[in-house]
PDB file of C-alpha atoms in Angstrom:
ATOM      1  CA  MET S   1      25.800 -99.911-116.718  1.00 53.00           C
ATOM      2  CA  PRO S   2      22.195 -99.791-118.042  1.00 56.00           C
ATOM      3  CA  LYS S   3      21.543 -98.965-121.676  1.00 58.00           C
ATOM      4  CA  ARG S   4      20.238 -95.487-122.396  1.00 58.00           C
ATOM      5  CA  ASN S   5      17.163 -95.157-124.533  1.00 61.00           C
ATOM      6  CA  LYS S   6      18.213 -93.078-127.527  1.00 65.00           C
ATOM      7  CA  SER S   7      14.668 -92.113-128.489  1.00 74.00           C
ATOM      8  CA  ILE S   8      13.669 -88.513-127.946  1.00 78.00           C
ATOM      9  CA  GLU S   9      11.092 -87.937-125.246  1.00 91.00           C
ATOM     10  CA  ARG S  10       7.894 -86.146-126.206  1.00 92.00           C
ATOM     11  CA  ILE S  11       6.113 -83.339-124.399  1.00 93.00           C
ATOM     12  CA  LEU S  12       2.569 -82.106-125.022  1.00 93.00           C
ATOM     13  CA  ILE S  13       1.881 -78.554-123.873  1.00 93.00           C
ATOM     14  CA  ILE S  14      -1.825 -77.908-123.357  1.00 92.00           C
ATOM     15  CA  GLY S  15      -2.426 -74.270-124.237  1.00 89.00           C
ATOM     16  CA  GLY S  16       0.781 -74.048-126.236  1.00 88.00           C
ATOM     17  CA  SER S  17      -0.376 -70.972-128.142  1.00 87.00           C
ATOM     18  CA  GLY S  18      -0.729 -68.847-125.002  1.00 89.00           C
ATOM     19  CA  TYR S  19       1.920 -66.677-123.381  1.00 94.00           C
ATOM     20  CA  LEU S  20       3.261 -69.306-120.996  1.00 95.00           C
ATOM     21  CA  GLY S  21       2.748 -72.177-123.439  1.00 91.00           C
ATOM     22  CA  ARG S  22       4.827 -70.472-126.132  1.00 91.00           C
ATOM     23  CA  ALA S  23       7.637 -69.831-123.654  1.00 94.00           C
ATOM     24  CA  LEU S  24       7.577 -73.482-122.584  1.00 95.00           C
ATOM     25  CA  TYR S  25       7.561 -74.652-126.201  1.00 92.00           C
ATOM     26  CA  ARG S  26      10.559 -72.477-127.100  1.00 92.00           C
ATOM     27  CA  GLU S  27      12.474 -73.787-124.086  1.00 94.00           C
ATOM     28  CA  PHE S  28      11.614 -77.472-124.491  1.00 93.00           C
ATOM     29  CA  GLN S  29      11.893 -77.816-128.281  1.00 90.00           C
ATOM     30  CA  SER S  30      15.694 -77.894-128.051  1.00 90.00           C
ATOM     31  CA  PHE S  31      15.695 -80.885-125.723  1.00 91.00           C
ATOM     32  CA  TYR S  32      12.461 -82.751-126.467  1.00 93.00           C
ATOM     33  CA  GLU S  33      10.059 -83.441-129.294  1.00 92.00           C
ATOM     34  CA  ALA S  34       7.567 -80.788-128.186  1.00 92.00           C
ATOM     35  CA  PHE S  35       3.954 -80.399-129.297  1.00 93.00           C
ATOM     36  CA  GLY S  36       1.311 -77.888-128.286  1.00 91.00           C
ATOM     37  CA  THR S  37      -2.402 -77.281-128.563  1.00 90.00           C
ATOM     38  CA  PHE S  38      -4.393 -74.212-129.518  1.00 89.00           C
ATOM     39  CA  CYS S  39      -8.096 -73.599-129.006  1.00 86.00           C
ATOM     40  CA  TYR S  40      -9.190 -71.069-131.607  1.00 81.00           C
ATOM     41  CA  PRO S  41      -8.530 -71.486-135.335  1.00 78.00           C
ATOM     42  CA  ASP S  42      -5.575 -69.421-136.452  1.00 76.00           C
ATOM     43  CA  GLU S  43      -3.676 -69.839-139.705  1.00 80.00           C
ATOM     44  CA  PHE S  44      -0.281 -69.515-138.001  1.00 76.00           C
ATOM     45  CA  TRP S  45      -0.934 -72.357-135.553  1.00 76.00           C
ATOM     46  CA  GLU S  46      -2.741 -74.512-138.119  1.00 76.00           C
ATOM     47  CA  ASN S  47       0.300 -74.360-140.423  1.00 82.00           C
ATOM     48  CA  HIS S  48       2.765 -75.010-137.600  1.00 78.00           C
ATOM     49  CA  GLY S  49       3.596 -78.712-137.711  1.00 82.00           C
ATOM     50  CA  ALA S  50       3.892 -79.122-133.945  1.00 87.00           C
ATOM     51  CA  PHE S  51       0.584 -77.537-132.878  1.00 88.00           C
ATOM     52  CA  TYR S  52      -2.866 -79.109-132.967  1.00 87.00           C
ATOM     53  CA  ASN S  53      -6.336 -77.643-132.559  1.00 86.00           C
ATOM     54  CA  TYR S  54      -7.973 -78.886-129.358  1.00 85.00           C
ATOM     55  CA  ASN S  55     -10.982 -77.424-127.553  1.00 82.00           C
ATOM     56  CA  SER S  56     -11.647 -79.232-124.284  1.00 82.00           C
ATOM     57  CA  THR S  57     -15.243 -77.976-124.133  1.00 83.00           C
ATOM     58  CA  LYS S  58     -16.074 -79.648-127.470  1.00 79.00           C
ATOM     59  CA  ASP S  59     -13.666 -82.590-127.810  1.00 65.00           C
TER      60      ASP S  59
END
């Protein structure tokens, strides 16, 4: 029987601060190490350890 990798898989949700992205984050965070992006500066998302500011038109 093959060995199972015990490391947690990671998921990056582009647009994690939007309606669908937040729902995906809430669902996946129980099973994966989930991260999300947000476009516009917002204190809530900036202080959330799993979300990162990313603007595809500038970065």
